[in-house]
XYZ file of N, CA and C in Angstrom:
330
model
N 14.608 -205.048 115.808
C 15.529 -205.704 115.589
C 15.720 -206.628 115.986
N 15.774 -208.235 115.388
C 15.321 -209.415 115.736
C 16.200 -209.861 117.249
N 16.440 -210.651 118.445
C 17.293 -211.935 119.337
C 17.980 -212.290 118.220
N 19.626 -212.326 118.675
C 20.206 -212.806 118.651
C 20.227 -214.374 118.908
N 19.378 -214.445 120.024
C 19.096 -215.782 119.842
C 18.071 -216.750 119.514
N 17.473 -215.899 118.449
C 16.215 -216.139 117.705
C 17.315 -216.529 116.173
N 18.268 -216.132 115.683
C 19.020 -215.804 115.038
C 20.019 -216.823 114.177
N 20.885 -217.650 115.846
C 21.664 -218.118 115.816
C 21.493 -219.661 115.087
N 20.409 -220.065 115.344
C 19.789 -221.283 115.069
C 20.102 -220.728 113.321
N 19.616 -220.456 113.211
C 19.930 -220.601 111.043
C 20.572 -219.828 110.658
N 22.326 -219.120 111.606
C 23.446 -218.193 110.516
C 23.844 -219.601 109.226
N 24.187 -220.969 109.827
C 24.453 -221.723 108.882
C 23.610 -221.622 107.675
N 22.567 -221.829 107.722
C 21.478 -222.039 106.650
C 21.845 -220.357 105.915
N 21.617 -219.011 106.571
C 21.445 -217.671 105.992
C 22.714 -218.348 105.281
N 24.321 -218.259 105.654
C 25.312 -218.255 104.749
C 25.317 -219.329 103.924
N 25.032 -220.335 104.299
C 25.410 -221.897 102.770
C 24.217 -221.311 101.719
N 22.733 -220.339 102.257
C 22.466 -219.777 100.753
C 22.815 -218.339 99.505
N 23.337 -218.503 100.404
C 24.189 -217.401 100.417
C 25.668 -217.675 99.445
N 26.382 -219.137 99.583
C 26.881 -220.025 98.502
C 26.665 -220.789 97.686
N 25.065 -221.136 97.255
C 24.453 -221.378 97.267
C 24.664 -221.662 94.839
N 24.603 -219.973 94.124
C 24.722 -219.891 93.386
C 26.889 -219.554 93.313
N 27.216 -219.359 93.931
C 28.974 -219.047 93.521
C 29.731 -218.718 95.383
N 31.000 -219.268 94.826
C 31.695 -218.208 95.892
C 31.754 -217.398 96.243
N 31.701 -216.798 97.246
C 31.407 -215.175 97.753
C 32.485 -215.654 98.425
N 32.533 -214.678 99.514
C 33.382 -214.053 100.447
C 32.902 -212.955 101.770
N 33.869 -213.097 102.889
C 32.720 -212.827 104.156
C 32.032 -211.298 104.403
N 33.070 -209.773 104.027
C 32.649 -208.824 103.886
C 30.794 -208.963 102.751
N 31.017 -209.871 101.586
C 29.454 -209.636 100.684
C 29.089 -210.289 101.100
N 29.267 -211.502 102.021
C 27.996 -212.698 102.341
C 27.138 -211.749 103.736
N 28.576 -210.485 103.995
C 27.767 -210.197 105.468
C 26.623 -209.004 104.882
N 27.370 -208.446 103.355
C 26.099 -207.168 102.740
C 24.844 -207.628 102.567
N 25.430 -208.880 101.516
C 24.106 -210.075 101.256
C 22.634 -209.549 102.371
N 22.952 -210.429 103.161
C 23.102 -210.934 104.645
C 21.859 -209.416 104.782
N 23.124 -207.757 105.277
C 21.765 -207.398 105.951
C 21.119 -206.210 104.860
N 21.103 -206.879 103.127
C 20.359 -206.465 102.590
C 19.099 -207.035 102.376
N 19.510 -208.674 102.292
C 18.390 -209.214 101.985
C 17.435 -208.902 102.752
N 17.823 -208.732 103.892
C 16.819 -209.066 105.273
C 16.454 -207.656 105.817
N 16.608 -206.615 104.898
C 15.592 -204.431 105.089
C 16.670 -205.289 106.053
N 17.425 -204.674 106.028
C 18.368 -204.289 107.292
C 18.180 -204.749 109.130
N 16.921 -205.881 108.754
C 16.320 -206.794 109.723
C 17.265 -207.187 110.514
N 18.420 -207.588 109.809
C 19.898 -208.761 110.449
C 20.784 -208.525 109.770
N 21.979 -208.529 110.453
C 23.265 -208.116 110.543
C 23.931 -208.661 111.283
N 24.434 -209.858 110.859
C 25.519 -210.958 110.830
C 27.342 -209.871 111.583
N 27.248 -209.896 113.024
C 28.123 -209.150 113.341
C 30.053 -209.943 112.419
N 30.669 -209.508 112.363
C 31.545 -210.328 111.885
C 31.806 -211.911 112.482
N 32.228 -211.128 114.266
C 32.767 -213.145 114.666
C 31.848 -213.658 114.645
N 30.455 -213.936 114.716
C 29.900 -214.731 114.508
C 29.678 -215.509 113.127
N 30.189 -214.546 111.825
C 29.992 -214.885 110.622
C 31.332 -215.694 110.829
N 32.420 -215.143 110.906
C 33.873 -216.132 110.899
C 33.640 -217.186 111.444
N 33.134 -217.035 112.596
C 32.875 -217.992 113.539
C 32.261 -219.372 112.976
N 31.297 -219.243 111.702
C 30.637 -219.766 111.663
C 31.401 -220.935 110.057
N 32.266 -219.807 109.694
C 32.507 -219.860 108.994
C 33.672 -222.002 108.637
N 34.617 -220.972 110.051
C 35.225 -222.371 110.623
C 34.121 -223.348 111.063
N 32.556 -223.754 111.880
C 32.237 -223.718 112.079
C 32.562 -224.971 110.598
N 31.329 -224.316 110.125
C 30.885 -225.115 108.428
C 32.006 -225.381 107.925
N 33.855 -224.904 107.626
C 34.601 -225.553 107.222
C 34.847 -227.166 107.639
N 35.172 -226.858 109.102
C 35.647 -227.954 109.998
C 34.738 -228.938 109.256
N 33.133 -229.219 109.512
C 32.434 -230.104 109.076
C 32.398 -230.775 107.966
N 32.921 -229.984 106.626
C 32.848 -230.238 105.862
C 32.147 -229.547 104.767
N 31.616 -228.908 105.198
C 30.072 -228.371 105.263
C 30.564 -226.589 103.951
N 32.000 -226.630 104.110
C 32.094 -225.333 102.912
C 33.468 -225.704 102.496
N 34.247 -224.958 101.795
C 36.311 -224.951 101.901
C 36.418 -223.460 100.574
N 37.830 -223.415 101.869
C 37.962 -221.898 101.194
C 38.864 -222.610 100.654
N 39.681 -220.888 99.783
C 40.559 -220.757 99.320
C 40.685 -218.854 98.952
N 42.474 -218.871 98.643
C 42.840 -217.547 98.476
C 42.337 -217.182 96.835
N 41.806 -215.947 97.526
C 41.347 -214.494 95.973
C 42.415 -213.868 95.688
N 41.909 -212.995 94.892
C 42.458 -211.630 94.308
C 42.865 -211.115 95.312
N 44.164 -210.355 95.028
C 44.680 -209.496 96.098
C 43.399 -208.191 96.266
N 43.083 -207.834 97.098
C 42.295 -206.440 97.259
C 42.987 -205.445 98.960
N 43.514 -204.507 98.281
C 44.075 -203.757 98.949
C 45.686 -204.113 99.582
N 46.839 -205.279 99.026
C 47.144 -205.904 99.368
C 47.230 -207.061 100.192
N 46.087 -207.385 100.333
C 45.388 -208.957 101.377
C 44.853 -209.329 99.758
N 44.664 -210.725 100.404
C 44.315 -211.612 99.316
C 42.458 -211.514 100.262
N 41.640 -211.950 99.356
C 40.510 -212.298 100.137
C 40.426 -213.879 100.172
N 39.924 -213.962 101.515
C 39.438 -215.721 101.272
C 38.379 -216.228 100.983
N 38.315 -216.962 99.895
C 36.740 -217.093 99.482
C 36.519 -218.624 100.002
N 35.308 -218.063 99.559
C 34.235 -219.503 100.514
C 33.523 -220.812 98.669
N 33.569 -221.995 99.322
C 32.651 -222.899 98.853
C 31.452 -223.746 99.118
N 30.681 -223.692 98.653
C 29.713 -224.908 98.662
C 30.395 -226.303 98.696
N 29.948 -226.988 100.062
C 30.482 -228.502 98.840
C 29.331 -229.445 99.110
N 29.039 -230.271 98.413
C 28.208 -231.247 98.178
C 27.644 -231.405 99.837
N 28.545 -231.681 100.501
C 27.601 -232.476 102.410
C 27.277 -231.072 102.521
N 27.567 -229.630 102.169
C 27.127 -228.383 102.820
C 25.470 -228.347 101.793
N 25.417 -228.376 100.412
C 24.382 -229.010 99.981
C 23.030 -229.678 100.264
N 23.803 -230.532 101.152
C 22.400 -231.554 101.526
C 21.935 -231.213 103.256
N 22.970 -230.079 103.972
C 23.159 -229.467 105.474
C 21.912 -228.957 104.575
N 22.169 -228.005 103.528
C 21.096 -227.138 103.367
C 20.153 -227.314 103.676
N 19.375 -228.229 102.701
C 18.648 -229.144 102.185
C 18.051 -229.717 103.479
N 18.271 -230.433 104.342
C 17.887 -230.800 105.486
C 17.629 -229.497 106.616
N 18.355 -228.759 106.481
C 17.466 -227.514 107.554
C 16.870 -226.617 106.920
N 16.779 -226.849 105.552
C 15.052 -226.040 104.696
C 13.971 -226.824 104.851
N 14.285 -228.069 105.030
C 12.635 -229.333 105.637
C 12.239 -228.843 107.134
N 13.849 -228.833 107.855
C 13.229 -227.953 109.809
C 12.812 -227.399 109.121
N 12.672 -226.239 108.400
C 12.250 -224.715 109.398
C 10.457 -224.892 108.320
N 10.777 -225.589 107.775
C 9.432 -225.953 107.028
C 8.727 -226.555 108.320
N 8.778 -227.785 109.169
C 8.334 -228.113 109.959
C 8.599 -227.269 111.225
N 8.827 -226.542 111.291
C 8.947 -225.639 112.392
C 8.200 -224.429 112.225
N 8.530 -224.005 110.970
C 7.425 -223.128 110.802
C 5.718 -223.833 110.649
N 5.871 -224.663 110.366
C 4.198 -225.326 110.272
C 3.742 -225.125 112.544
N 4.575 -225.324 112.981
C 4.720 -225.887 114.725
C 4.210 -224.336 114.989
N 5.243 -223.869 115.095
C 4.725 -222.166 115.427
C 3.531 -221.592 114.587
N 3.143 -221.886 113.652
C 2.090 -220.843 113.396
C 0.293 -221.881 113.877
N 0.997 -223.164 114.480
C -0.018 -223.613 115.464
C -0.385 -222.730 116.873
N 0.551 -222.196 117.170
C 0.749 -221.177 118.813
C 0.308 -219.840 117.883
N 0.701 -219.206 117.232
C 1.317 -217.867 116.392
C -0.752 -217.002 116.574
N -0.431 -216.328 117.774
C -2.019 -215.839 117.229
C -2.291 -214.863 116.729
N -3.144 -214.839 115.205
C -3.402 -213.601 114.263
C -3.554 -212.177 114.656
N -4.791 -212.149 115.699
C -5.490 -211.497 116.434
C -4.714 -210.491 116.783
N -4.163 -209.480 117.545
C -4.098 -208.596 118.765
C -4.366 -208.987 120.055
N -3.498 -209.604 120.573
C -4.155 -209.599 122.074
C -4.866 -207.957 123.326
């Protein structure tokens, strides 16, 4: 299992990646993250909704009420142009970080 400290810096990027194709809601995004990571990463609900609040405050996503489900309206999120730009910047940052880390990772067992 991955350390939450390692993943913390990438949560926003992961969430934004899920919104690139279409609008979505928290539970669906959480389920997709777990599925796409092969079960290696589960984003806690508190982490997910704190990230939504931060991303919305920064103007990277907007939210709206969707259709009713079991008596409740779902909150859907959509990525903004600023969010797409931020996502691209974080992807570039990841490529640099990966290159740096490859300089230090030993391929043979110690």
